[in-house]
PDB file of C-alpha atoms in Angstrom:
ATOM      1  CA  GLN H   1      -0.019   0.170   0.001  1.00  0.00           C
ATOM      2  CA  VAL H   2       1.034   3.667  -0.295  1.00  0.00           C
ATOM      3  CA  GLN H   3       3.315   5.123   2.310  1.00  0.00           C
ATOM      4  CA  LEU H   4       3.793   8.619   3.076  1.00  0.00           C
ATOM      5  CA  VAL H   5       6.653   9.996   5.255  1.00  0.00           C
ATOM      6  CA  GLU H   6       6.903  13.847   6.301  1.00  0.00           C
ATOM      7  CA  SER H   7       9.866  15.402   7.250  1.00  0.00           C
ATOM      8  CA  GLY H   8      11.038  18.820   7.799  1.00  0.00           C
ATOM      9  CA  GLY H   9       9.314  19.978  10.995  1.00  0.00           C
ATOM     10  CA  GLY H  10      10.754  21.730  13.746  1.00  0.00           C
ATOM     11  CA  LEU H  11      10.920  25.110  15.573  1.00  0.00           C
ATOM     12  CA  ALA H  12      10.722  28.414  14.041  1.00  0.00           C
ATOM     13  CA  GLN H  13      10.344  31.720  15.117  1.00  0.00           C
ATOM     14  CA  PRO H  14       7.209  33.949  14.210  1.00  0.00           C
ATOM     15  CA  GLY H  15       7.958  35.439  10.805  1.00  0.00           C
ATOM     16  CA  GLY H  16      10.226  32.484  10.016  1.00  0.00           C
ATOM     17  CA  SER H  17      10.143  29.740   7.429  1.00  0.00           C
ATOM     18  CA  LEU H  18      10.233  25.881   7.163  1.00  0.00           C
ATOM     19  CA  ARG H  19       9.900  23.432   4.360  1.00  0.00           C
ATOM     20  CA  LEU H  20       8.084  20.341   4.865  1.00  0.00           C
ATOM     21  CA  SER H  21       8.593  17.097   2.740  1.00  0.00           C
ATOM     22  CA  CYS H  22       6.424  14.298   1.921  1.00  0.00           C
ATOM     23  CA  GLU H  23       7.899  11.358   0.217  1.00  0.00           C
ATOM     24  CA  VAL H  24       5.570   8.883  -1.331  1.00  0.00           C
ATOM     25  CA  SER H  25       6.078   5.420  -2.131  1.00  0.00           C
ATOM     26  CA  GLY H  26       4.065   2.285  -2.690  1.00  0.00           C
ATOM     27  CA  PHE H  27       1.724   3.858  -5.532  1.00  0.00           C
ATOM     28  CA  ARG H  28       0.552   1.274  -8.047  1.00  0.00           C
ATOM     29  CA  LYS H  29      -1.218   4.052 -10.195  1.00  0.00           C
ATOM     30  CA  ARG H  30      -0.774   7.649 -10.093  1.00  0.00           C
ATOM     31  CA  TYR H  31      -2.373   9.558  -7.476  1.00  0.00           C
ATOM     32  CA  ARG H  32      -5.157  11.719  -8.054  1.00  0.00           C
ATOM     33  CA  ALA H  33      -4.308  14.454  -5.575  1.00  0.00           C
ATOM     34  CA  ILE H  34      -2.328  14.764  -2.269  1.00  0.00           C
ATOM     35  CA  GLY H  35      -2.525  17.710   0.300  1.00  0.00           C
ATOM     36  CA  TRP H  36      -1.442  18.817   3.605  1.00  0.00           C
ATOM     37  CA  PHE H  37      -3.598  18.733   6.661  1.00  0.00           C
ATOM     38  CA  ARG H  38      -2.713  19.928  10.362  1.00  0.00           C
ATOM     39  CA  GLN H  39      -3.858  19.497  13.790  1.00  0.00           C
ATOM     40  CA  ALA H  40      -3.344  21.712  16.647  1.00  0.00           C
ATOM     41  CA  PRO H  41      -3.877  20.454  20.186  1.00  0.00           C
ATOM     42  CA  GLY H  42      -7.344  20.177  21.111  1.00  0.00           C
ATOM     43  CA  LYS H  43      -8.580  20.974  17.500  1.00  0.00           C
ATOM     44  CA  ARG H  44      -9.798  18.822  14.662  1.00  0.00           C
ATOM     45  CA  ARG H  45      -7.758  18.336  11.711  1.00  0.00           C
ATOM     46  CA  GLU H  46      -8.035  21.169   9.142  1.00  0.00           C
ATOM     47  CA  GLY H  47      -6.842  21.154   5.453  1.00  0.00           C
ATOM     48  CA  VAL H  48      -4.167  23.415   4.531  1.00  0.00           C
ATOM     49  CA  ALA H  49      -3.052  23.030   0.817  1.00  0.00           C
ATOM     50  CA  ALA H  50      -3.601  20.466  -1.939  1.00  0.00           C
ATOM     51  CA  ILE H  51      -2.396  19.648  -5.371  1.00  0.00           C
ATOM     52  CA  ASP H  52      -3.926  17.876  -8.087  1.00  0.00           C
ATOM     53  CA  GLY H  53      -1.693  14.698  -9.201  1.00  0.00           C
ATOM     54  CA  SER H  54      -2.355  15.222 -13.013  1.00  0.00           C
ATOM     55  CA  ASP H  55      -1.788  18.958 -13.814  1.00  0.00           C
ATOM     56  CA  GLY H  56      -0.179  20.094 -10.545  1.00  0.00           C
ATOM     57  CA  THR H  57      -2.844  22.750  -9.928  1.00  0.00           C
ATOM     58  CA  PRO H  58      -2.496  24.001  -6.305  1.00  0.00           C
ATOM     59  CA  TYR H  59      -5.461  24.768  -4.013  1.00  0.00           C
ATOM     60  CA  TYR H  60      -4.961  26.777  -0.605  1.00  0.00           C
ATOM     61  CA  ARG H  61      -6.944  27.582   2.444  1.00  0.00           C
ATOM     62  CA  ASP H  62      -7.388  31.437   2.712  1.00  0.00           C
ATOM     63  CA  PHE H  63      -5.535  31.658   5.956  1.00  0.00           C
ATOM     64  CA  VAL H  64      -2.173  30.573   4.346  1.00  0.00           C
ATOM     65  CA  GLN H  65      -2.746  31.840   0.773  1.00  0.00           C
ATOM     66  CA  GLY H  66       0.258  33.918   0.061  1.00  0.00           C
ATOM     67  CA  ARG H  67       2.269  32.390   3.025  1.00  0.00           C
ATOM     68  CA  PHE H  68       2.569  28.912   2.058  1.00  0.00           C
ATOM     69  CA  THR H  69       3.395  27.286  -1.276  1.00  0.00           C
ATOM     70  CA  ILE H  70       2.671  23.582  -2.265  1.00  0.00           C
ATOM     71  CA  SER H  71       4.842  21.923  -4.809  1.00  0.00           C
ATOM     72  CA  ARG H  72       6.220  18.765  -6.246  1.00  0.00           C
ATOM     73  CA  ASP H  73       8.983  16.818  -7.644  1.00  0.00           C
ATOM     74  CA  SER H  74       7.579  13.894  -9.713  1.00  0.00           C
ATOM     75  CA  SER H  75      11.162  12.348 -10.193  1.00  0.00           C
ATOM     76  CA  LYS H  76      11.623  12.229  -6.433  1.00  0.00           C
ATOM     77  CA  ASN H  77       7.802  11.221  -5.506  1.00  0.00           C
ATOM     78  CA  THR H  78       8.032  14.081  -3.227  1.00  0.00           C
ATOM     79  CA  VAL H  79       5.554  17.157  -2.290  1.00  0.00           C
ATOM     80  CA  TYR H  80       6.552  20.201  -0.490  1.00  0.00           C
ATOM     81  CA  LEU H  81       5.038  22.666   1.495  1.00  0.00           C
ATOM     82  CA  GLN H  82       7.023  25.725   1.746  1.00  0.00           C
ATOM     83  CA  MET H  83       5.917  27.790   5.001  1.00  0.00           C
ATOM     84  CA  ASP H  84       6.842  31.451   5.169  1.00  0.00           C
ATOM     85  CA  SER H  85       5.738  34.278   7.278  1.00  0.00           C
ATOM     86  CA  LEU H  86       4.981  31.550  10.101  1.00  0.00           C
ATOM     87  CA  THR H  87       2.808  32.709  12.944  1.00  0.00           C
ATOM     88  CA  PRO H  88       2.177  30.980  16.348  1.00  0.00           C
ATOM     89  CA  ASP H  89      -1.354  30.084  15.025  1.00  0.00           C
ATOM     90  CA  ASP H  90       0.526  27.860  12.511  1.00  0.00           C
ATOM     91  CA  THR H  91       1.867  25.427  15.346  1.00  0.00           C
ATOM     92  CA  ALA H  92       0.437  22.008  14.815  1.00  0.00           C
ATOM     93  CA  VAL H  93       1.172  18.524  13.442  1.00  0.00           C
ATOM     94  CA  TYR H  94       1.236  18.509   9.701  1.00  0.00           C
ATOM     95  CA  TYR H  95       0.059  15.382   7.683  1.00  0.00           C
ATOM     96  CA  CYS H  96       0.390  14.642   4.316  1.00  0.00           C
ATOM     97  CA  THR H  97      -2.370  12.632   2.869  1.00  0.00           C
ATOM     98  CA  THR H  98      -3.549  11.335  -0.893  1.00  0.00           C
ATOM     99  CA  ALA H  99      -7.087  11.613  -1.992  1.00  0.00           C
ATOM    100  CA  ALA H 100      -9.052   9.291  -4.159  1.00  0.00           C
ATOM    101  CA  HIS H 101     -10.171  12.048  -6.449  1.00  0.00           C
ATOM    102  CA  PRO H 102      -8.554  14.995  -8.118  1.00  0.00           C
ATOM    103  CA  VAL H 103      -9.377  18.575  -6.308  1.00  0.00           C
ATOM    104  CA  SER H 104     -10.955  19.543  -9.290  1.00  0.00           C
ATOM    105  CA  ALA H 105     -13.727  16.750  -9.067  1.00  0.00           C
ATOM    106  CA  TYR H 106     -14.974  18.313  -5.675  1.00  0.00           C
ATOM    107  CA  ARG H 107     -17.900  20.606  -6.061  1.00  0.00           C
ATOM    108  CA  GLY H 108     -17.815  21.933  -2.797  1.00  0.00           C
ATOM    109  CA  ARG H 109     -14.847  22.696  -0.130  1.00  0.00           C
ATOM    110  CA  TRP H 110     -12.233  20.251  -1.048  1.00  0.00           C
ATOM    111  CA  TYR H 111     -10.841  20.187   2.495  1.00  0.00           C
ATOM    112  CA  GLU H 112     -14.100  18.836   3.621  1.00  0.00           C
ATOM    113  CA  GLU H 113     -15.100  16.427   0.853  1.00  0.00           C
ATOM    114  CA  TRP H 114     -11.452  15.012   1.091  1.00  0.00           C
ATOM    115  CA  GLN H 115     -11.640  11.117   0.614  1.00  0.00           C
ATOM    116  CA  HIS H 116      -8.469  10.167   2.389  1.00  0.00           C
ATOM    117  CA  THR H 117      -6.634   7.177   1.159  1.00  0.00           C
ATOM    118  CA  ALA H 118      -3.517   7.359   3.116  1.00  0.00           C
ATOM    119  CA  TRP H 119      -2.126   9.426   6.048  1.00  0.00           C
ATOM    120  CA  GLY H 120       1.731   9.977   6.815  1.00  0.00           C
ATOM    121  CA  GLN H 121       2.833   9.898  10.472  1.00  0.00           C
ATOM    122  CA  GLY H 122       2.993  13.636  10.697  1.00  0.00           C
ATOM    123  CA  THR H 123       5.788  16.100  11.573  1.00  0.00           C
ATOM    124  CA  GLN H 124       5.672  18.684  14.216  1.00  0.00           C
ATOM    125  CA  VAL H 125       5.820  22.408  13.652  1.00  0.00           C
ATOM    126  CA  THR H 126       6.184  24.700  16.360  1.00  0.00           C
ATOM    127  CA  VAL H 127       6.272  28.474  15.917  1.00  0.00           C
ATOM    128  CA  ALA H 128       7.433  30.501  19.122  1.00  0.00           C
ATOM    129  CA  SER H 129       9.760  33.163  19.951  1.00  0.00           C
TER     130      SER H 129
END
């Protein structure tokens, strides 16, 4: 089965940057979409960003638009999340996850309709001075 391994989390100061990586292995077929969700202590998981597997179209939540950038390196089967202008509100465990359908297929909120097919173990991001 598909396996996802996140890395790159750590401690950053407010206004700082981190880049998360998600290495994907075990895909028998091309994935439809892959995204990043996060979960802060005491809160439910929320979608952050996603990218379609076919054309690479990115999707972002409003609260990270302009600060975070999702990208992919197909040759390495790796998806990245570049996080700039970090704030303490970004503190959470970040998870990489695949979806059964391309983001463009969702008629509503992609982060609510997302049909998870695999999860990574998560990587901790802490933003504090």
